[in-house]
């Protein structure tokens, strides 16, 4: 399942936080009826979609509105399970960075977070890619899946669960789910004919194709295929899906994605094939070893099987009871239909409740085109991290791209933003404040920050901005959250420049005391910035917190409540001032410095005239 992502969602964000929804349980039912026999019919289907993954909690068949078994302090979120036909690119990294920022924020709110990611490892494309590399599908999956894990480590991704669809536990869950849907009468056998996109691994509706039957996503011609497959009765669930989308406008976000999904459903749903006779690399259809389960019908269940512990019995019910429903599925807009249409219908058929929200973000582009492995125009995230560090990469993409919309990468814009925001506004403010504190106060705080800010308007401004940032995070407005936290840094720079403590220290007396308080005020603002920005730049935030005299253990224990003014205390000793973020040199600056260095070298090599003393 591949992916790439803002927009204001419901200001109450009730789908993610409603106590009543989280606490209400669906009554349990007996899901297994007598197994039905497959009746073979002849049916031609032409349709399309592109996809990712989702899932949810146990539910009754009378209502499929988002609900679940989780408590008010549970927050389960997922990225897509990334397709391992090729190594990870910046599109998949972007989704995961965004998910990580949301997970870290929810932990600051003291939620019990389960952050799920992983890899989708079955299907025709995988077998083809493995053969091209001269390896087996299993070996190929091991290598690429490890590449994802390595990249997530480099990017400071704090996932809790990493599921691989080749895991035997996952296979057991998929087969049990298939049996539930089968016993509900929603699987039948039929001949299938249509235009097939190998890269999407799906049949396409001819009306959606470009000239020469090219896939609009991969820009490659689709091929006509005819197969004897098993089908899922998607059309049976059209009315229920219409009801869910009508009664739960927050189920699909941003709102313009909801409009898109409603349009698909309104135009009529067609049953779709959930098996492949020509694909060997996959999970065998129960009682029919000649066919494998369609890669999406398999992979979408990864979010359920991911909840199983290593020592737990691999059963669908056990997985569901271990943390379902998902609070939030983050996906790329190209795989929205599978998440918001196919997946909910599948869950309804199996008697399982729906996820609370599906958020479809936009694409990252390069040179004005969507980035993708199939298009060959990827931006390598590993290279970016090696050059600029994880904090810079995380900050740029979450600050630059309005979450939900498309965004374009420019190295010039990247360097300019990182230098201005992280190196200058935040890094330089901390560095010069700590320098003044060391020079005039032996790096020790003179008073409590609450005392220092008594009657000071700056404190009220910071408190207002922190609350504003919290609301932005809550609404998944990650770019606005970054901007708001940066406003605290801007306000701090304006404050220290207007107060000019370096001048007040020289005056002595009460002026000296005022200057000492001003430094405490700025450092308290920096403490708050480090917490409020930690979902976006965890490494940078730790460096800030450490220079304020705290340990890494203390940093890891903070919550959003610690953004309240008053954390710094009199007598606290600050660390030695060292740059927390090195300024990035662009090509022009590097060339200028190199030229200057060469000039100095030439001067040093020139013979010196001796002074009279030396002579």
Coordinates of C-alpha atoms in Angstrom, one line a residue:
X1 CA 0.0 0.0 0.0
X2 CA 1.7 3.1 -1.2
X3 CA 1.1 6.7 -0.1
X4 CA 2.1 10.5 0.1
X5 CA -0.1 15.5 2.7
X6 CA -3.8 20.8 5.5
X7 CA -6.8 21.8 6.0
X8 CA -9.0 22.7 9.0
X9 CA -11.0 19.7 10.1
X10 CA -13.9 19.8 12.5
X11 CA -12.9 22.2 15.2
X12 CA -14.1 19.9 17.9
X13 CA -12.1 17.0 16.4
X14 CA -14.8 14.9 18.0
X15 CA -14.2 11.8 16.1
X16 CA -10.8 11.4 17.8
X17 CA -11.8 12.5 21.3
X18 CA -15.5 11.7 21.9
X19 CA -15.7 9.9 25.3
X20 CA -19.1 8.5 24.5
X21 CA -17.9 7.0 21.2
X22 CA -14.8 5.5 22.7
X23 CA -16.6 3.9 25.6
X24 CA -19.6 2.5 23.9
X25 CA -19.2 -1.1 22.9
X26 CA -20.8 -3.0 20.1
X27 CA -22.6 -6.1 21.3
X28 CA -20.9 -9.3 20.3
X29 CA -22.4 -11.7 17.8
X30 CA -21.8 -15.1 16.4
X31 CA -20.0 -14.3 13.1
X32 CA -19.7 -17.8 11.7
X33 CA -22.6 -19.3 9.8
X34 CA -22.7 -22.5 7.8
X35 CA -20.1 -22.3 5.0
X36 CA -21.8 -21.5 1.7
X37 CA -20.8 -23.0 -1.6
X38 CA -19.4 -21.0 -4.4
X39 CA -21.8 -20.5 -7.3
X40 CA -20.0 -19.7 -10.5
X41 CA -21.4 -16.9 -12.7
X42 CA -20.1 -14.9 -15.6
X43 CA -19.6 -11.3 -14.9
X44 CA -17.6 -8.5 -16.6
X45 CA -16.4 -5.7 -14.4
X46 CA -14.5 -2.5 -15.3
X47 CA -13.7 -0.3 -12.4
X48 CA -10.8 1.4 -10.6
X49 CA -9.3 2.7 -7.4
X50 CA -5.9 3.1 -5.7
X51 CA -5.4 2.3 -2.0
X52 CA -3.9 1.9 1.4
X53 CA -5.1 0.5 4.7
X54 CA -7.5 0.9 7.7
X55 CA -9.5 -1.0 10.1
X56 CA -11.7 -1.0 13.2
X57 CA -13.3 -2.5 16.2
X58 CA -15.9 -5.2 16.8
X59 CA -19.4 -4.1 16.0
X60 CA -22.9 -5.3 15.4
X61 CA -24.6 -5.5 12.1
X62 CA -27.2 -2.9 12.9
X63 CA -24.9 0.1 13.0
X64 CA -21.5 0.7 11.4
X65 CA -20.9 4.3 12.5
X66 CA -17.3 4.8 13.8
X67 CA -17.2 3.3 17.2
X68 CA -15.1 1.0 19.2
X69 CA -13.8 -0.7 22.3
X70 CA -11.0 1.6 23.2
X71 CA -10.9 3.9 26.2
X72 CA -10.8 7.7 26.2
X73 CA -7.0 7.6 26.6
X74 CA -6.4 5.2 23.6
X75 CA -5.2 6.6 20.3
X76 CA -4.4 4.2 17.5
X77 CA -3.0 5.7 14.3
X78 CA -1.6 4.2 11.2
X79 CA 0.4 4.9 8.1
X80 CA -0.2 2.9 5.0
X81 CA 1.7 -0.4 4.8
X82 CA 4.3 0.5 2.2
X83 CA 4.7 -1.6 -0.9
X84 CA 8.1 -3.2 -1.1
X85 CA 8.6 -3.4 -4.8
X86 CA 11.3 -0.7 -4.4
X87 CA 13.1 1.1 -1.5
X88 CA 11.3 3.9 0.4
X89 CA 11.1 7.4 -1.2
X90 CA 10.2 10.8 0.2
X91 CA 6.5 10.3 -0.4
X92 CA 6.3 7.4 2.0
X93 CA 8.6 9.2 4.4
X94 CA 6.4 12.3 4.5
X95 CA 3.3 10.3 5.6
X96 CA 5.3 8.6 8.3
X97 CA 6.9 11.9 9.6
X98 CA 3.4 13.4 9.8
X99 CA 2.1 10.3 11.6
X100 CA 5.0 10.4 14.0
X101 CA 4.4 14.1 14.8
X102 CA 0.7 13.3 15.6
X103 CA 1.7 10.3 17.7
X104 CA 4.2 12.4 19.7
X105 CA 1.6 15.1 20.3
X106 CA -1.0 12.6 21.5
X107 CA 1.6 11.2 23.9
X108 CA 2.2 14.7 25.2
X109 CA -1.6 14.7 25.9
X110 CA -0.9 11.5 27.9
X111 CA -2.8 9.3 25.6
X112 CA -2.1 5.6 25.3
X113 CA -0.8 5.6 21.8
X114 CA -0.4 2.7 19.4
X115 CA 1.4 4.0 16.3
X116 CA 1.3 1.3 13.5
X117 CA 3.3 1.2 10.3
X118 CA 4.8 -1.6 8.2
X119 CA 5.2 -3.1 4.8
X120 CA 2.9 -4.7 2.2
X121 CA 4.8 -7.6 0.8
X122 CA 2.5 -9.7 -1.5
X123 CA 1.4 -9.4 -5.1
X124 CA 2.6 -9.6 -8.7
X125 CA 4.8 -6.5 -8.6
X126 CA 6.8 -7.9 -5.7
X127 CA 7.5 -11.2 -7.5
X128 CA 8.4 -9.3 -10.6
X129 CA 10.8 -6.9 -8.8
X130 CA 12.4 -9.9 -6.9
X131 CA 13.0 -11.8 -10.2
X132 CA 14.5 -8.7 -11.8
X133 CA 17.0 -8.5 -8.9
X134 CA 17.8 -12.2 -9.1
X135 CA 16.3 -13.0 -5.7
X136 CA 13.3 -14.8 -4.2
X137 CA 10.3 -12.7 -3.2
X138 CA 11.0 -13.6 0.4
X139 CA 14.6 -12.4 0.2
X140 CA 13.5 -9.2 -1.6
X141 CA 10.9 -8.4 1.0
X142 CA 13.4 -8.9 3.8
X143 CA 15.8 -6.4 2.3
X144 CA 13.3 -3.7 1.4
X145 CA 11.4 -4.0 4.6
X146 CA 14.6 -3.5 6.6
X147 CA 15.3 -0.4 4.5
X148 CA 12.1 1.1 5.7
X149 CA 13.0 0.3 9.3
X150 CA 16.4 1.8 8.9
X151 CA 15.0 5.0 7.4
X152 CA 12.4 5.3 10.2
X153 CA 15.2 5.1 12.7
X154 CA 17.2 7.8 10.9
X155 CA 14.1 10.0 10.9
X156 CA 13.4 9.5 14.6
X157 CA 10.1 7.7 13.9
X158 CA 8.6 6.5 17.2
X159 CA 6.4 3.7 15.9
X160 CA 5.0 1.1 18.3
X161 CA 4.1 -1.7 15.8
X162 CA 5.7 -2.6 12.6
X163 CA 3.7 -5.2 10.7
X164 CA 4.8 -7.2 7.7
X165 CA 2.1 -8.9 5.6
X166 CA 4.3 -12.0 5.2
X167 CA 4.1 -12.5 9.0
X168 CA 2.4 -15.9 9.7
X169 CA 0.2 -14.2 12.3
X170 CA -1.1 -11.8 9.7
X171 CA -1.9 -14.6 7.3
X172 CA -4.0 -16.3 10.0
X173 CA -6.0 -13.1 10.6
X174 CA -6.5 -12.6 6.9
X175 CA -7.9 -16.1 6.4
X176 CA -10.2 -15.8 9.4
X177 CA -11.5 -12.4 8.1
X178 CA -12.0 -14.0 4.6
X179 CA -14.0 -16.8 6.2
X180 CA -16.2 -14.3 8.1
X181 CA -17.0 -12.4 4.9
X182 CA -17.6 -15.7 3.1
X183 CA -20.0 -17.0 5.7
X184 CA -21.9 -13.7 5.5
X185 CA -22.6 -14.5 1.9
X186 CA -20.6 -11.7 0.4
X187 CA -18.0 -13.7 -1.6
X188 CA -18.9 -15.4 -4.9
X189 CA -17.0 -16.8 -7.9
X190 CA -17.2 -15.2 -11.4
X191 CA -15.3 -14.6 -14.6
X192 CA -13.6 -11.3 -14.6
X193 CA -12.4 -9.2 -17.5
X194 CA -11.0 -5.7 -17.7
X195 CA -8.1 -3.4 -18.2
X196 CA -5.5 -4.1 -15.6
X197 CA -2.7 -1.8 -14.3
X198 CA 0.2 -3.9 -13.1
X199 CA 1.6 -1.1 -11.0
X200 CA -1.6 -0.4 -9.2
X201 CA -2.4 -4.1 -9.1
X202 CA -6.0 -3.4 -10.0
X203 CA -8.5 -3.3 -12.8
X204 CA -9.4 0.1 -14.1
X205 CA -12.6 1.7 -15.3
X206 CA -12.0 2.7 -18.9
X207 CA -13.6 6.1 -18.3
X208 CA -10.8 6.9 -15.8
X209 CA -8.0 6.1 -18.2
X210 CA -5.9 8.4 -20.3
X211 CA -5.2 8.1 -24.0
X212 CA -4.1 4.6 -25.1
X213 CA -5.6 3.2 -21.9
X214 CA -2.9 4.7 -19.8
X215 CA -3.2 4.6 -16.0
X216 CA -3.6 8.2 -14.8
X217 CA -1.4 7.5 -11.8
X218 CA 1.5 5.6 -13.4
X219 CA 1.1 6.9 -17.0
X220 CA 1.6 3.4 -18.4
X221 CA -0.8 1.4 -20.6
X222 CA -3.2 -1.0 -18.9
X223 CA -3.4 -4.6 -20.3
X224 CA -6.6 -6.5 -20.9
X225 CA -7.0 -9.6 -18.7
X226 CA -9.7 -12.2 -18.1
X227 CA -9.6 -14.3 -15.0
X228 CA -11.8 -16.7 -13.0
X229 CA -11.8 -14.9 -9.6
X230 CA -13.7 -14.6 -6.3
X231 CA -15.6 -11.4 -5.9
X232 CA -16.6 -9.3 -2.9
X233 CA -20.2 -7.9 -3.0
X234 CA -19.4 -4.3 -2.5
X235 CA -22.6 -3.1 -4.1
X236 CA -24.6 -4.7 -1.2
X237 CA -23.2 -2.0 1.1
X238 CA -23.9 1.1 -0.8
X239 CA -26.8 2.3 1.4
X240 CA -24.8 1.7 4.6
X241 CA -21.8 3.6 3.3
X242 CA -24.0 6.5 2.2
X243 CA -25.4 6.5 5.8
X244 CA -22.0 6.5 7.4
X245 CA -20.7 9.4 5.2
X246 CA -23.9 11.4 5.8
X247 CA -24.1 11.0 9.5
X248 CA -20.3 11.3 10.1
X249 CA -18.9 14.1 8.0
X250 CA -15.6 13.8 9.9
X251 CA -15.1 10.2 8.8
X252 CA -13.2 11.3 5.8
X253 CA -11.0 14.4 6.0
X254 CA -10.2 17.0 4.7
X255 CA -13.7 17.9 3.8
X256 CA -12.9 18.0 0.1
X257 CA -11.8 14.4 0.2
X258 CA -15.2 13.6 1.8
X259 CA -16.9 15.2 -1.2
X260 CA -14.9 13.0 -3.5
X261 CA -15.8 9.8 -1.7
X262 CA -19.5 10.7 -1.6
X263 CA -19.3 11.2 -5.3
X264 CA -17.9 7.8 -5.9
X265 CA -20.5 6.1 -3.7
X266 CA -23.4 8.1 -5.3
X267 CA -22.3 7.0 -8.8
X268 CA -22.9 3.4 -7.8
X269 CA -20.6 0.7 -6.3
X270 CA -19.5 -2.3 -8.3
X271 CA -18.4 -5.6 -6.8
X272 CA -14.6 -6.2 -7.1
X273 CA -12.3 -9.1 -7.5
X274 CA -10.6 -10.2 -4.3
X275 CA -8.4 -13.0 -5.7
X276 CA -5.9 -13.6 -8.4
X277 CA -5.5 -16.8 -10.4
X278 CA -2.3 -15.6 -12.1
X279 CA -0.4 -14.5 -8.9
X280 CA 1.5 -17.1 -6.9
X281 CA 3.2 -14.7 -4.4
X282 CA 0.4 -14.2 -1.9
X283 CA -1.9 -15.8 0.7
X284 CA -3.8 -18.7 -0.7
X285 CA -7.6 -18.5 -0.8
X286 CA -9.0 -20.8 1.9
X287 CA -10.1 -24.1 0.2
X288 CA -8.8 -23.0 -3.2
X289 CA -5.0 -23.3 -3.4
X290 CA -5.1 -22.3 -7.1
X291 CA -5.8 -18.7 -6.2
X292 CA -4.3 -16.1 -3.9
X293 CA -6.0 -13.3 -2.0
X294 CA -6.0 -10.0 -3.8
X295 CA -3.1 -7.9 -2.3
X296 CA -5.5 -5.1 -1.0
X297 CA -7.9 -7.5 0.6
X298 CA -4.8 -8.9 2.4
X299 CA -2.9 -5.8 3.2
X300 CA -5.8 -3.7 4.6
X301 CA -6.0 -6.2 7.5
X302 CA -2.4 -5.4 8.5
X303 CA -3.7 -2.7 10.9
X304 CA -5.6 -5.4 12.7
X305 CA -3.0 -8.1 12.8
X306 CA -0.4 -5.5 13.9
X307 CA -2.1 -5.3 17.3
X308 CA -1.2 -8.9 18.2
X309 CA 1.6 -9.4 20.6
X310 CA 4.4 -11.8 19.8
X311 CA 3.2 -14.4 22.3
X312 CA -0.5 -14.0 21.5
X313 CA -2.6 -16.5 19.6
X314 CA -3.1 -15.2 16.1
X315 CA -6.9 -14.7 15.9
X316 CA -9.0 -11.9 14.5
X317 CA -10.9 -11.5 17.7
X318 CA -7.8 -11.2 19.8
X319 CA -6.3 -8.6 17.6
X320 CA -9.6 -6.5 17.7
X321 CA -9.7 -6.6 21.4
X322 CA -6.1 -5.4 21.6
X323 CA -6.7 -1.8 20.7
X324 CA -9.3 -1.4 18.0
X325 CA -10.7 0.8 16.6
X326 CA -8.2 3.0 14.8
X327 CA -8.5 6.6 15.7
X328 CA -6.8 7.8 12.6
X329 CA -5.7 6.4 9.3
X330 CA -3.2 8.6 7.4
X331 CA -3.0 7.8 3.7
X332 CA -2.1 9.4 0.4
X333 CA -5.0 10.7 -1.7
X334 CA -4.3 8.2 -4.4
X335 CA -5.4 5.3 -2.1
X336 CA -8.4 7.0 -0.7
X337 CA -11.1 4.9 -2.4
X338 CA -9.7 1.6 -0.9
X339 CA -9.7 3.1 2.6
X340 CA -13.0 5.1 2.5
X341 CA -15.1 2.8 0.3
X342 CA -13.8 -0.8 0.0
X343 CA -12.4 -1.1 3.5
X344 CA -15.4 0.1 5.4
X345 CA -17.7 -2.3 3.4
X346 CA -15.3 -5.2 4.1
X347 CA -15.5 -4.4 7.8
X348 CA -19.3 -4.2 7.7
X349 CA -19.4 -7.6 6.1
X350 CA -17.2 -9.1 8.8
X351 CA -19.2 -7.5 11.6
X352 CA -16.4 -5.2 12.6
X353 CA -16.8 -1.5 13.4
X354 CA -15.3 1.3 11.4
X355 CA -12.2 3.5 12.0
X356 CA -12.9 6.9 13.4
X357 CA -11.2 8.9 10.7
X358 CA -9.5 8.5 7.3
X359 CA -7.3 11.5 6.4
X360 CA -6.1 11.7 2.8
X361 CA -3.1 14.0 2.4
X362 CA -1.8 15.4 -0.9
X363 CA 1.3 14.5 -2.9
X364 CA 4.8 15.8 -2.6
X365 CA 6.0 16.9 -6.0
X366 CA 9.4 17.4 -7.6
X367 CA 9.7 19.6 -10.7
X368 CA 5.9 20.0 -10.6
X369 CA 5.2 16.2 -10.9
X370 CA 4.1 13.7 -8.3
X371 CA 7.0 11.7 -6.9
X372 CA 6.8 7.9 -7.2
X373 CA 9.0 4.9 -7.7
X374 CA 7.2 4.0 -10.9
X375 CA 7.8 7.4 -12.4
X376 CA 11.5 7.4 -11.5
X377 CA 11.5 11.0 -10.1
X378 CA 11.9 10.3 -6.4
X379 CA 13.6 12.4 -3.8
X380 CA 15.8 10.2 -1.7
X381 CA 15.0 10.7 2.0
X382 CA 18.1 8.9 3.2
X383 CA 20.3 11.3 1.3
X384 CA 18.4 14.3 2.7
X385 CA 18.8 13.0 6.3
X386 CA 22.5 12.4 5.8
X387 CA 23.0 15.9 4.4
X388 CA 20.7 18.0 6.7
X389 CA 19.8 15.8 9.7
X390 CA 16.3 14.4 10.7
X391 CA 15.1 17.6 12.4
X392 CA 15.6 19.7 9.3
X393 CA 13.9 17.2 7.1
X394 CA 11.0 16.7 9.5
X395 CA 10.5 20.5 10.0
X396 CA 10.6 21.5 6.4
X397 CA 8.0 19.1 5.1
X398 CA 5.6 19.6 8.0
X399 CA 6.1 23.4 8.0
X400 CA 6.2 23.9 4.2
X401 CA 3.3 21.7 3.2
X402 CA -0.2 22.5 4.4
X403 CA -1.3 19.1 5.6
X404 CA -3.9 17.8 3.2
X405 CA -2.7 19.7 0.2
X406 CA 0.1 19.0 -2.3
X407 CA 3.6 20.4 -1.7
X408 CA 6.7 20.9 -3.8
X409 CA 10.3 20.4 -2.7
X410 CA 12.9 23.0 -3.5
X411 CA 16.4 22.7 -2.0
X412 CA 16.8 26.5 -2.1
X413 CA 13.6 27.0 -0.2
X414 CA 14.6 24.1 2.2
X415 CA 17.9 25.7 3.2
X416 CA 16.4 29.2 3.5
X417 CA 13.6 28.0 5.8
X418 CA 15.8 25.9 8.0
X419 CA 18.4 28.6 8.5
X420 CA 15.8 31.3 9.2
X421 CA 13.6 29.3 11.5
X422 CA 15.7 26.7 13.3
X423 CA 19.3 28.1 13.2
X424 CA 18.5 31.8 13.6
X425 CA 15.1 32.4 15.2
X426 CA 15.3 29.5 17.7
X427 CA 19.0 28.5 17.9
X428 CA 20.5 31.9 18.0
X429 CA 18.0 33.2 20.6
X430 CA 19.0 30.4 23.0
X431 CA 22.7 30.7 22.3
X432 CA 23.0 34.4 22.9
X433 CA 20.7 34.3 26.0
X434 CA 22.8 31.5 27.6
X435 CA 26.0 33.4 26.7
X436 CA 24.7 36.5 28.5
X437 CA 23.7 34.4 31.5
X438 CA 27.1 32.8 31.8
X439 CA 28.9 36.2 31.5
X440 CA 26.7 38.0 34.0
X441 CA 25.1 35.3 36.3
X442 CA 27.5 32.4 36.2
X443 CA 24.9 30.4 34.2
X444 CA 22.6 30.4 37.1
X445 CA 18.9 31.6 37.2
X446 CA 18.4 34.5 39.6
X447 CA 14.7 33.9 40.2
X448 CA 11.8 31.6 39.4
X449 CA 10.4 32.2 35.9
X450 CA 6.9 32.8 37.4
X451 CA 8.4 35.5 39.6
X452 CA 10.4 37.0 36.7
X453 CA 7.3 37.4 34.5
X454 CA 5.0 39.0 37.1
X455 CA 3.1 41.7 35.4
X456 CA 4.9 41.1 32.1
X457 CA 2.8 41.0 28.9
X458 CA 5.3 38.7 27.2
X459 CA 4.2 35.8 29.4
X460 CA 0.5 36.3 28.4
X461 CA 1.6 36.4 24.7
X462 CA 3.5 33.1 25.1
X463 CA 0.6 31.4 26.9
X464 CA -1.8 32.5 24.1
X465 CA 0.5 31.1 21.4
X466 CA 1.0 27.8 23.2
X467 CA -2.8 27.3 23.4
X468 CA -3.1 28.2 19.8
X469 CA -0.5 25.6 18.8
X470 CA -2.3 22.9 20.8
X471 CA -5.5 23.6 18.9
X472 CA -3.6 23.4 15.6
X473 CA -2.0 20.1 16.6
X474 CA -5.4 18.8 17.6
X475 CA -6.9 19.6 14.2
X476 CA -3.9 18.1 12.4
X477 CA -2.9 21.5 11.2
X478 CA 0.8 20.7 11.5
X479 CA 2.1 23.6 9.4
X480 CA 0.1 26.1 11.4
X481 CA 1.4 24.4 14.6
X482 CA 5.0 24.9 13.5
X483 CA 4.3 28.5 12.5
X484 CA 2.7 29.3 15.9
X485 CA 5.5 27.8 17.9
X486 CA 7.9 29.8 15.8
X487 CA 6.0 33.0 16.7
X488 CA 7.1 32.4 20.3
X489 CA 10.7 32.5 19.1
X490 CA 10.0 35.6 17.1
X491 CA 8.4 37.3 20.1
X492 CA 11.4 36.3 22.2
X493 CA 13.9 37.9 19.8
X494 CA 11.8 41.1 19.7
X495 CA 11.6 41.1 23.5
X496 CA 15.4 40.6 24.1
X497 CA 16.2 43.2 21.5
X498 CA 13.9 45.8 23.0
X499 CA 15.1 45.1 26.6
X500 CA 18.8 45.0 25.6
X501 CA 19.9 43.2 28.8
X502 CA 23.5 43.5 27.7
X503 CA 23.2 47.3 28.4
X504 CA 21.2 46.9 31.6
X505 CA 23.9 44.6 33.1
X506 CA 26.5 47.3 32.6
X507 CA 24.4 49.8 34.5
X508 CA 24.2 47.6 37.6
X509 CA 21.8 47.9 40.6
X510 CA 18.1 47.5 39.8
X511 CA 18.9 47.5 36.0
X512 CA 21.1 44.5 36.6
X513 CA 18.2 42.7 38.4
X514 CA 15.9 43.6 35.6
X515 CA 18.3 42.1 33.0
X516 CA 18.7 38.9 35.0
X517 CA 14.9 38.5 35.1
X518 CA 14.7 39.2 31.3
X519 CA 17.1 36.3 30.7
X520 CA 15.0 34.0 32.8
X521 CA 11.9 35.0 30.9
X522 CA 13.6 34.2 27.5
X523 CA 14.9 30.9 28.8
X524 CA 11.4 30.0 30.1
X525 CA 10.0 30.7 26.6
X526 CA 12.7 28.4 25.2
X527 CA 11.7 25.7 27.6
X528 CA 8.1 26.0 26.3
X529 CA 9.3 26.0 22.7
X530 CA 11.2 22.8 23.2
X531 CA 8.1 21.0 24.4
X532 CA 5.7 22.5 21.9
X533 CA 8.0 21.8 19.0
X534 CA 9.0 18.3 20.1
X535 CA 6.4 16.5 18.0
X536 CA 8.0 18.1 14.9
X537 CA 11.7 18.2 15.9
X538 CA 12.3 15.8 18.7
X539 CA 16.2 15.9 18.5
X540 CA 16.4 19.7 18.4
X541 CA 13.9 19.9 21.3
X542 CA 16.0 17.6 23.4
X543 CA 19.1 19.7 22.7
X544 CA 17.3 22.8 23.9
X545 CA 16.0 21.1 27.0
X546 CA 19.4 19.7 27.8
X547 CA 21.0 23.2 27.6
X548 CA 18.4 24.4 30.1
X549 CA 19.9 22.0 32.7
X550 CA 17.6 19.1 32.3
X551 CA 18.4 15.4 31.7
X552 CA 17.2 13.3 28.8
X553 CA 15.0 11.3 31.2
X554 CA 13.3 14.5 32.3
X555 CA 12.7 15.5 28.7
X556 CA 11.2 12.1 27.9
X557 CA 8.8 12.5 30.9
X558 CA 7.3 15.9 29.9
X559 CA 3.7 16.3 28.9
X560 CA 1.7 19.1 27.3
X561 CA 0.9 20.3 30.8
X562 CA 4.5 21.3 31.2
X563 CA 4.1 24.0 28.6
X564 CA 2.4 26.0 31.4
X565 CA 4.6 29.0 32.4
X566 CA 6.7 28.6 35.5
X567 CA 8.9 25.6 35.0
X568 CA 12.3 27.2 35.5
X569 CA 13.3 27.7 39.1
X570 CA 15.8 30.0 40.9
X571 CA 19.2 28.5 41.3
X572 CA 18.9 26.2 38.3
X573 CA 22.2 26.0 36.5
X574 CA 22.2 26.1 32.7
X575 CA 24.5 24.1 30.5
X576 CA 27.4 25.6 28.4
X577 CA 26.0 27.5 25.4
X578 CA 26.7 25.5 22.2
X579 CA 24.9 25.9 18.9
X580 CA 21.8 23.6 18.9
X581 CA 21.4 23.8 15.1
X582 CA 24.2 24.5 12.7
X583 CA 23.4 26.9 9.9
X584 CA 23.2 25.1 6.5
X585 CA 25.5 26.6 3.8
X586 CA 24.0 26.7 0.3
X587 CA 26.2 26.3 -2.8
X588 CA 26.9 30.1 -3.1
X589 CA 28.0 30.4 0.5
X590 CA 30.2 27.3 0.2
X591 CA 31.9 28.7 -2.9
X592 CA 32.5 32.1 -1.3
X593 CA 34.1 30.5 1.8
X594 CA 36.2 28.2 -0.3
X595 CA 37.5 31.2 -2.3
X596 CA 38.3 33.1 0.8
X597 CA 40.2 30.1 2.3
X598 CA 42.3 29.8 -0.9
X599 CA 43.2 33.6 -0.7
X600 CA 44.3 33.2 2.9
X601 CA 46.4 30.1 2.1
X602 CA 48.2 32.1 -0.7
X603 CA 48.9 34.9 1.7
X604 CA 50.3 32.5 4.3
X605 CA 52.7 31.0 1.6
X606 CA 54.1 34.5 0.6
X607 CA 57.5 35.2 2.1
X608 CA 57.5 37.5 5.1
X609 CA 59.8 40.5 5.5
X610 CA 61.8 40.2 8.7
X611 CA 61.5 42.8 11.4
X612 CA 64.6 44.5 12.8
X613 CA 64.3 42.4 15.9
X614 CA 64.1 39.1 13.9
X615 CA 67.0 40.2 11.8

